[in-house]
Amino acid sequence: MELTHEKPPTLLSHGKLPYPKGTFVVDDRTGRRGEPQGVIEERTKEDDKLISRTACLRPRGGGVEWEAPSNRIRLADDND
């Protein structure tokens, strides 16, 4: 018999920005720099448990936005 693990039903919603809009941040995995535009949270329907937080980032001055897990971004410093 094959056992399967089903993901519980979830909802997507807007979450709180990890840094104020206009703050310059770095995506640690890619090294890309940008400004947070929004956050999408995924939560379980049944008990509202947070599954993931994804930040939407835009390059300073404009350009194509990209997504990164919120725990992968940090404030930019002088070395960035």
PDB file of N, CA and C in Angstrom:
ATOM      1  N   MET A   1       0.837  -1.166   0.000  1.00  0.00           N
ATOM      2  CA  MET A   1       0.000   0.000   0.000  1.00  0.00           C
ATOM      3  C   MET A   1       0.896   1.248   0.000  1.00  0.00           C
ATOM      4  N   GLU A   2       0.564   2.194  -0.846  1.00  0.00           N
ATOM      5  CA  GLU A   2       1.348   3.430  -0.966  1.00  0.00           C
ATOM      6  C   GLU A   2       0.763   4.506  -0.049  1.00  0.00           C
ATOM      7  N   LEU A   3       1.639   5.094   0.767  1.00  0.00           N
ATOM      8  CA  LEU A   3       1.212   6.172   1.652  1.00  0.00           C
ATOM      9  C   LEU A   3       1.464   7.513   0.968  1.00  0.00           C
ATOM     10  N   THR A   4       0.500   8.387   1.059  1.00  0.00           N
ATOM     11  CA  THR A   4       0.684   9.720   0.482  1.00  0.00           C
ATOM     12  C   THR A   4       0.448  10.759   1.563  1.00  0.00           C
ATOM     13  N   HIS A   5       1.125  11.851   1.442  1.00  0.00           N
ATOM     14  CA  HIS A   5       0.967  12.954   2.385  1.00  0.00           C
ATOM     15  C   HIS A   5       0.352  14.116   1.619  1.00  0.00           C
ATOM     16  N   GLU A   6      -0.881  14.430   1.963  1.00  0.00           N
ATOM     17  CA  GLU A   6      -1.565  15.525   1.291  1.00  0.00           C
ATOM     18  C   GLU A   6      -1.324  16.825   2.039  1.00  0.00           C
ATOM     19  N   LYS A   7      -1.108  17.875   1.278  1.00  0.00           N
ATOM     20  CA  LYS A   7      -0.933  19.197   1.854  1.00  0.00           C
ATOM     21  C   LYS A   7      -2.304  19.701   2.304  1.00  0.00           C
ATOM     22  N   PRO A   8      -2.374  20.290   3.511  1.00  0.00           N
ATOM     23  CA  PRO A   8      -3.673  20.806   3.953  1.00  0.00           C
ATOM     24  C   PRO A   8      -4.109  21.988   3.094  1.00  0.00           C
ATOM     25  N   PRO A   9      -5.415  22.252   3.008  1.00  0.00           N
ATOM     26  CA  PRO A   9      -5.904  23.398   2.249  1.00  0.00           C
ATOM     27  C   PRO A   9      -5.324  24.693   2.822  1.00  0.00           C
ATOM     28  N   THR A  10      -4.932  25.593   1.929  1.00  0.00           N
ATOM     29  CA  THR A  10      -4.337  26.853   2.373  1.00  0.00           C
ATOM     30  C   THR A  10      -5.003  28.047   1.704  1.00  0.00           C
ATOM     31  N   LEU A  11      -4.725  29.220   2.260  1.00  0.00           N
ATOM     32  CA  LEU A  11      -5.184  30.496   1.719  1.00  0.00           C
ATOM     33  C   LEU A  11      -3.991  31.405   1.517  1.00  0.00           C
ATOM     34  N   LEU A  12      -4.068  32.270   0.511  1.00  0.00           N
ATOM     35  CA  LEU A  12      -3.042  33.283   0.295  1.00  0.00           C
ATOM     36  C   LEU A  12      -3.605  34.639   0.698  1.00  0.00           C
ATOM     37  N   SER A  13      -2.757  35.466   1.311  1.00  0.00           N
ATOM     38  CA  SER A  13      -3.183  36.807   1.693  1.00  0.00           C
ATOM     39  C   SER A  13      -1.972  37.728   1.725  1.00  0.00           C
ATOM     40  N   HIS A  14      -2.242  39.014   1.788  1.00  0.00           N
ATOM     41  CA  HIS A  14      -1.163  39.986   1.907  1.00  0.00           C
ATOM     42  C   HIS A  14      -0.670  40.005   3.344  1.00  0.00           C
ATOM     43  N   GLY A  15       0.646  40.094   3.502  1.00  0.00           N
ATOM     44  CA  GLY A  15       1.236  40.152   4.832  1.00  0.00           C
ATOM     45  C   GLY A  15       1.964  41.459   5.039  1.00  0.00           C
ATOM     46  N   LYS A  16       2.495  41.632   6.230  1.00  0.00           N
ATOM     47  CA  LYS A  16       3.236  42.833   6.590  1.00  0.00           C
ATOM     48  C   LYS A  16       4.642  42.780   5.969  1.00  0.00           C
ATOM     49  N   LEU A  17       5.080  43.916   5.442  1.00  0.00           N
ATOM     50  CA  LEU A  17       6.426  43.994   4.870  1.00  0.00           C
ATOM     51  C   LEU A  17       7.473  43.744   5.956  1.00  0.00           C
ATOM     52  N   PRO A  18       8.552  43.015   5.638  1.00  0.00           N
ATOM     53  CA  PRO A  18       9.602  42.780   6.629  1.00  0.00           C
ATOM     54  C   PRO A  18      10.418  44.048   6.909  1.00  0.00           C
ATOM     55  N   TYR A  19      10.427  44.972   5.964  1.00  0.00           N
ATOM     56  CA  TYR A  19      11.104  46.264   6.086  1.00  0.00           C
ATOM     57  C   TYR A  19      10.181  47.308   5.453  1.00  0.00           C
ATOM     58  N   PRO A  20      10.293  48.555   5.863  1.00  0.00           N
ATOM     59  CA  PRO A  20       9.425  49.581   5.272  1.00  0.00           C
ATOM     60  C   PRO A  20       9.613  49.691   3.752  1.00  0.00           C
ATOM     61  N   LYS A  21       8.510  50.013   3.055  1.00  0.00           N
ATOM     62  CA  LYS A  21       8.578  50.213   1.605  1.00  0.00           C
ATOM     63  C   LYS A  21       9.619  51.293   1.315  1.00  0.00           C
ATOM     64  N   GLY A  22      10.436  51.084   0.313  1.00  0.00           N
ATOM     65  CA  GLY A  22      11.495  52.021  -0.032  1.00  0.00           C
ATOM     66  C   GLY A  22      12.841  51.671   0.577  1.00  0.00           C
ATOM     67  N   THR A  23      12.853  50.716   1.531  1.00  0.00           N
ATOM     68  CA  THR A  23      14.111  50.260   2.125  1.00  0.00           C
ATOM     69  C   THR A  23      14.870  49.434   1.092  1.00  0.00           C
ATOM     70  N   PHE A  24      16.174  49.581   1.045  1.00  0.00           N
ATOM     71  CA  PHE A  24      17.004  48.822   0.116  1.00  0.00           C
ATOM     72  C   PHE A  24      17.401  47.512   0.777  1.00  0.00           C
ATOM     73  N   VAL A  25      17.071  46.370   0.137  1.00  0.00           N
ATOM     74  CA  VAL A  25      17.366  45.046   0.692  1.00  0.00           C
ATOM     75  C   VAL A  25      18.141  44.207  -0.317  1.00  0.00           C
ATOM     76  N   VAL A  26      18.691  43.102   0.176  1.00  0.00           N
ATOM     77  CA  VAL A  26      19.455  42.164  -0.653  1.00  0.00           C
ATOM     78  C   VAL A  26      18.831  40.786  -0.530  1.00  0.00           C
ATOM     79  N   ASP A  27      18.677  40.120  -1.659  1.00  0.00           N
ATOM     80  CA  ASP A  27      18.266  38.721  -1.709  1.00  0.00           C
ATOM     81  C   ASP A  27      19.550  37.911  -1.524  1.00  0.00           C
ATOM     82  N   ASP A  28      19.703  37.267  -0.365  1.00  0.00           N
ATOM     83  CA  ASP A  28      20.962  36.578  -0.045  1.00  0.00           C
ATOM     84  C   ASP A  28      21.317  35.447  -1.003  1.00  0.00           C
ATOM     85  N   ARG A  29      20.340  34.790  -1.595  1.00  0.00           N
ATOM     86  CA  ARG A  29      20.657  33.687  -2.497  1.00  0.00           C
ATOM     87  C   ARG A  29      21.201  34.183  -3.830  1.00  0.00           C
ATOM     88  N   THR A  30      20.582  35.236  -4.363  1.00  0.00           N
ATOM     89  CA  THR A  30      20.974  35.695  -5.697  1.00  0.00           C
ATOM     90  C   THR A  30      21.907  36.900  -5.678  1.00  0.00           C
ATOM     91  N   GLY A  31      21.934  37.624  -4.556  1.00  0.00           N
ATOM     92  CA  GLY A  31      22.737  38.846  -4.485  1.00  0.00           C
ATOM     93  C   GLY A  31      22.042  40.051  -5.102  1.00  0.00           C
ATOM     94  N   ARG A  32      20.843  39.867  -5.630  1.00  0.00           N
ATOM     95  CA  ARG A  32      20.100  40.980  -6.244  1.00  0.00           C
ATOM     96  C   ARG A  32      19.655  41.948  -5.157  1.00  0.00           C
ATOM     97  N   ARG A  33      19.619  43.232  -5.521  1.00  0.00           N
ATOM     98  CA  ARG A  33      19.204  44.280  -4.593  1.00  0.00           C
ATOM     99  C   ARG A  33      17.923  44.912  -5.091  1.00  0.00           C
ATOM    100  N   GLY A  34      17.063  45.265  -4.143  1.00  0.00           N
ATOM    101  CA  GLY A  34      15.803  45.882  -4.527  1.00  0.00           C
ATOM    102  C   GLY A  34      15.057  46.437  -3.335  1.00  0.00           C
ATOM    103  N   GLU A  35      13.833  46.867  -3.602  1.00  0.00           N
ATOM    104  CA  GLU A  35      12.963  47.441  -2.575  1.00  0.00           C
ATOM    105  C   GLU A  35      11.734  46.550  -2.412  1.00  0.00           C
ATOM    106  N   PRO A  36      11.341  46.237  -1.167  1.00  0.00           N
ATOM    107  CA  PRO A  36      10.144  45.425  -0.951  1.00  0.00           C
ATOM    108  C   PRO A  36       8.891  46.145  -1.445  1.00  0.00           C
ATOM    109  N   GLN A  37       8.040  45.422  -2.154  1.00  0.00           N
ATOM    110  CA  GLN A  37       6.793  45.976  -2.678  1.00  0.00           C
ATOM    111  C   GLN A  37       5.579  45.359  -1.998  1.00  0.00           C
ATOM    112  N   GLY A  38       5.720  44.150  -1.509  1.00  0.00           N
ATOM    113  CA  GLY A  38       4.615  43.461  -0.868  1.00  0.00           C
ATOM    114  C   GLY A  38       5.045  42.100  -0.375  1.00  0.00           C
ATOM    115  N   VAL A  39       4.186  41.463   0.403  1.00  0.00           N
ATOM    116  CA  VAL A  39       4.437  40.123   0.930  1.00  0.00           C
ATOM    117  C   VAL A  39       3.170  39.293   0.759  1.00  0.00           C
ATOM    118  N   ILE A  40       3.338  38.070   0.285  1.00  0.00           N
ATOM    119  CA  ILE A  40       2.239  37.124   0.184  1.00  0.00           C
ATOM    120  C   ILE A  40       2.468  36.047   1.246  1.00  0.00           C
ATOM    121  N   GLU A  41       1.455  35.836   2.074  1.00  0.00           N
ATOM    122  CA  GLU A  41       1.530  34.797   3.095  1.00  0.00           C
ATOM    123  C   GLU A  41       0.629  33.634   2.701  1.00  0.00           C
ATOM    124  N   GLU A  42       1.119  32.429   2.943  1.00  0.00           N
ATOM    125  CA  GLU A  42       0.309  31.226   2.769  1.00  0.00           C
ATOM    126  C   GLU A  42       0.036  30.665   4.155  1.00  0.00           C
ATOM    127  N   ARG A  43      -1.248  30.485   4.475  1.00  0.00           N
ATOM    128  CA  ARG A  43      -1.668  29.981   5.792  1.00  0.00           C
ATOM    129  C   ARG A  43      -2.651  28.832   5.607  1.00  0.00           C
ATOM    130  N   THR A  44      -2.671  27.929   6.595  1.00  0.00           N
ATOM    131  CA  THR A  44      -3.636  26.835   6.544  1.00  0.00           C
ATOM    132  C   THR A  44      -5.038  27.384   6.789  1.00  0.00           C
ATOM    133  N   LYS A  45      -6.007  26.825   6.089  1.00  0.00           N
ATOM    134  CA  LYS A  45      -7.402  27.254   6.243  1.00  0.00           C
ATOM    135  C   LYS A  45      -7.934  26.918   7.631  1.00  0.00           C
ATOM    136  N   GLU A  46      -7.590  25.741   8.093  1.00  0.00           N
ATOM    137  CA  GLU A  46      -8.186  25.236   9.324  1.00  0.00           C
ATOM    138  C   GLU A  46      -7.758  25.997  10.575  1.00  0.00           C
ATOM    139  N   ASP A  47      -6.455  26.223  10.750  1.00  0.00           N
ATOM    140  CA  ASP A  47      -5.999  26.852  11.995  1.00  0.00           C
ATOM    141  C   ASP A  47      -5.149  28.105  11.789  1.00  0.00           C
ATOM    142  N   ASP A  48      -5.131  28.638  10.574  1.00  0.00           N
ATOM    143  CA  ASP A  48      -4.429  29.894  10.268  1.00  0.00           C
ATOM    144  C   ASP A  48      -2.926  29.822  10.556  1.00  0.00           C
ATOM    145  N   LYS A  49      -2.346  28.633  10.467  1.00  0.00           N
ATOM    146  CA  LYS A  49      -0.912  28.454  10.703  1.00  0.00           C
ATOM    147  C   LYS A  49      -0.126  28.964   9.494  1.00  0.00           C
ATOM    148  N   LEU A  50       0.890  29.771   9.758  1.00  0.00           N
ATOM    149  CA  LEU A  50       1.722  30.319   8.682  1.00  0.00           C
ATOM    150  C   LEU A  50       2.561  29.220   8.050  1.00  0.00           C
ATOM    151  N   ILE A  51       2.463  29.085   6.727  1.00  0.00           N
ATOM    152  CA  ILE A  51       3.241  28.097   5.974  1.00  0.00           C
ATOM    153  C   ILE A  51       4.458  28.763   5.341  1.00  0.00           C
ATOM    154  N   SER A  52       4.244  29.916   4.691  1.00  0.00           N
ATOM    155  CA  SER A  52       5.350  30.607   4.032  1.00  0.00           C
ATOM    156  C   SER A  52       5.047  32.097   3.877  1.00  0.00           C
ATOM    157  N   ARG A  53       6.131  32.882   3.754  1.00  0.00           N
ATOM    158  CA  ARG A  53       6.027  34.315   3.479  1.00  0.00           C
ATOM    159  C   ARG A  53       6.965  34.605   2.312  1.00  0.00           C
ATOM    160  N   THR A  54       6.434  35.169   1.247  1.00  0.00           N
ATOM    161  CA  THR A  54       7.220  35.471   0.061  1.00  0.00           C
ATOM    162  C   THR A  54       7.181  36.961  -0.204  1.00  0.00           C
ATOM    163  N   ALA A  55       8.361  37.573  -0.286  1.00  0.00           N
ATOM    164  CA  ALA A  55       8.462  39.009  -0.545  1.00  0.00           C
ATOM    165  C   ALA A  55       8.539  39.260  -2.046  1.00  0.00           C
ATOM    166  N   CYS A  56       7.861  40.307  -2.500  1.00  0.00           N
ATOM    167  CA  CYS A  56       7.955  40.772  -3.880  1.00  0.00           C
ATOM    168  C   CYS A  56       8.909  41.964  -3.870  1.00  0.00           C
ATOM    169  N   LEU A  57       9.977  41.879  -4.652  1.00  0.00           N
ATOM    170  CA  LEU A  57      11.030  42.896  -4.654  1.00  0.00           C
ATOM    171  C   LEU A  57      11.159  43.522  -6.038  1.00  0.00           C
ATOM    172  N   ARG A  58      11.500  44.797  -6.074  1.00  0.00           N
ATOM    173  CA  ARG A  58      11.686  45.505  -7.340  1.00  0.00           C
ATOM    174  C   ARG A  58      13.043  46.196  -7.311  1.00  0.00           C
ATOM    175  N   PRO A  59      13.807  46.117  -8.403  1.00  0.00           N
ATOM    176  CA  PRO A  59      15.091  46.813  -8.454  1.00  0.00           C
ATOM    177  C   PRO A  59      14.893  48.316  -8.235  1.00  0.00           C
ATOM    178  N   ARG A  60      15.820  48.932  -7.538  1.00  0.00           N
ATOM    179  CA  ARG A  60      15.736  50.383  -7.306  1.00  0.00           C
ATOM    180  C   ARG A  60      15.755  51.089  -8.658  1.00  0.00           C
ATOM    181  N   GLY A  61      14.851  52.023  -8.848  1.00  0.00           N
ATOM    182  CA  GLY A  61      14.755  52.746 -10.104  1.00  0.00           C
ATOM    183  C   GLY A  61      13.797  52.095 -11.094  1.00  0.00           C
ATOM    184  N   GLY A  62      13.241  50.924 -10.730  1.00  0.00           N
ATOM    185  CA  GLY A  62      12.286  50.244 -11.599  1.00  0.00           C
ATOM    186  C   GLY A  62      12.864  49.006 -12.235  1.00  0.00           C
ATOM    187  N   GLY A  63      12.026  48.273 -12.878  1.00  0.00           N
ATOM    188  CA  GLY A  63      12.442  47.038 -13.526  1.00  0.00           C
ATOM    189  C   GLY A  63      11.503  45.912 -13.181  1.00  0.00           C
ATOM    190  N   VAL A  64      11.897  44.708 -13.522  1.00  0.00           N
ATOM    191  CA  VAL A  64      11.074  43.528 -13.322  1.00  0.00           C
ATOM    192  C   VAL A  64      11.186  43.055 -11.873  1.00  0.00           C
ATOM    193  N   GLU A  65      10.024  42.895 -11.251  1.00  0.00           N
ATOM    194  CA  GLU A  65      10.001  42.400  -9.870  1.00  0.00           C
ATOM    195  C   GLU A  65      10.361  40.917  -9.837  1.00  0.00           C
ATOM    196  N   TRP A  66      10.837  40.471  -8.672  1.00  0.00           N
ATOM    197  CA  TRP A  66      11.071  39.051  -8.446  1.00  0.00           C
ATOM    198  C   TRP A  66      10.605  38.710  -7.040  1.00  0.00           C
ATOM    199  N   GLU A  67      10.490  37.424  -6.784  1.00  0.00           N
ATOM    200  CA  GLU A  67      10.033  36.946  -5.489  1.00  0.00           C
ATOM    201  C   GLU A  67      11.158  36.229  -4.769  1.00  0.00           C
ATOM    202  N   ALA A  68      11.145  36.365  -3.435  1.00  0.00           N
ATOM    203  CA  ALA A  68      12.119  35.680  -2.593  1.00  0.00           C
ATOM    204  C   ALA A  68      11.460  35.378  -1.256  1.00  0.00           C
ATOM    205  N   PRO A  69      11.748  34.207  -0.668  1.00  0.00           N
ATOM    206  CA  PRO A  69      11.238  33.945   0.670  1.00  0.00           C
ATOM    207  C   PRO A  69      11.688  35.066   1.618  1.00  0.00           C
ATOM    208  N   SER A  70      10.800  35.509   2.486  1.00  0.00           N
ATOM    209  CA  SER A  70      11.110  36.629   3.377  1.00  0.00           C
ATOM    210  C   SER A  70      12.333  36.368   4.250  1.00  0.00           C
ATOM    211  N   ASN A  71      12.560  35.119   4.614  1.00  0.00           N
ATOM    212  CA  ASN A  71      13.721  34.821   5.465  1.00  0.00           C
ATOM    213  C   ASN A  71      15.036  34.846   4.694  1.00  0.00           C
ATOM    214  N   ARG A  72      14.974  35.089   3.393  1.00  0.00           N
ATOM    215  CA  ARG A  72      16.178  35.120   2.562  1.00  0.00           C
ATOM    216  C   ARG A  72      16.610  36.548   2.236  1.00  0.00           C
ATOM    217  N   ILE A  73      15.851  37.555   2.696  1.00  0.00           N
ATOM    218  CA  ILE A  73      16.240  38.932   2.407  1.00  0.00           C
ATOM    219  C   ILE A  73      16.734  39.612   3.679  1.00  0.00           C
ATOM    220  N   ARG A  74      17.605  40.592   3.488  1.00  0.00           N
ATOM    221  CA  ARG A  74      18.156  41.343   4.613  1.00  0.00           C
ATOM    222  C   ARG A  74      18.383  42.772   4.165  1.00  0.00           C
ATOM    223  N   LEU A  75      18.561  43.660   5.140  1.00  0.00           N
ATOM    224  CA  LEU A  75      18.870  45.046   4.819  1.00  0.00           C
ATOM    225  C   LEU A  75      20.187  45.131   4.075  1.00  0.00           C
ATOM    226  N   ALA A  76      20.246  45.974   3.066  1.00  0.00           N
ATOM    227  CA  ALA A  76      21.509  46.198   2.358  1.00  0.00           C
ATOM    228  C   ALA A  76      22.424  47.041   3.247  1.00  0.00           C
ATOM    229  N   ASP A  77      23.717  46.818   3.133  1.00  0.00           N
ATOM    230  CA  ASP A  77      24.676  47.640   3.858  1.00  0.00           C
ATOM    231  C   ASP A  77      25.649  48.275   2.879  1.00  0.00           C
ATOM    232  N   ASP A  78      26.660  48.938   3.371  1.00  0.00           N
ATOM    233  CA  ASP A  78      27.603  49.663   2.519  1.00  0.00           C
ATOM    234  C   ASP A  78      28.358  48.736   1.560  1.00  0.00           C
ATOM    235  N   ASN A  79      28.474  47.466   1.894  1.00  0.00           N
ATOM    236  CA  ASN A  79      29.202  46.509   1.048  1.00  0.00           C
ATOM    237  C   ASN A  79      28.339  45.982  -0.094  1.00  0.00           C
ATOM    238  N   ASP A  80      27.037  46.262  -0.048  1.00  0.00           N
ATOM    239  CA  ASP A  80      26.139  45.774  -1.090  1.00  0.00           C
ATOM    240  C   ASP A  80      26.000  46.825  -2.152  1.00  0.00           C
TER     241      ASP A  80
END
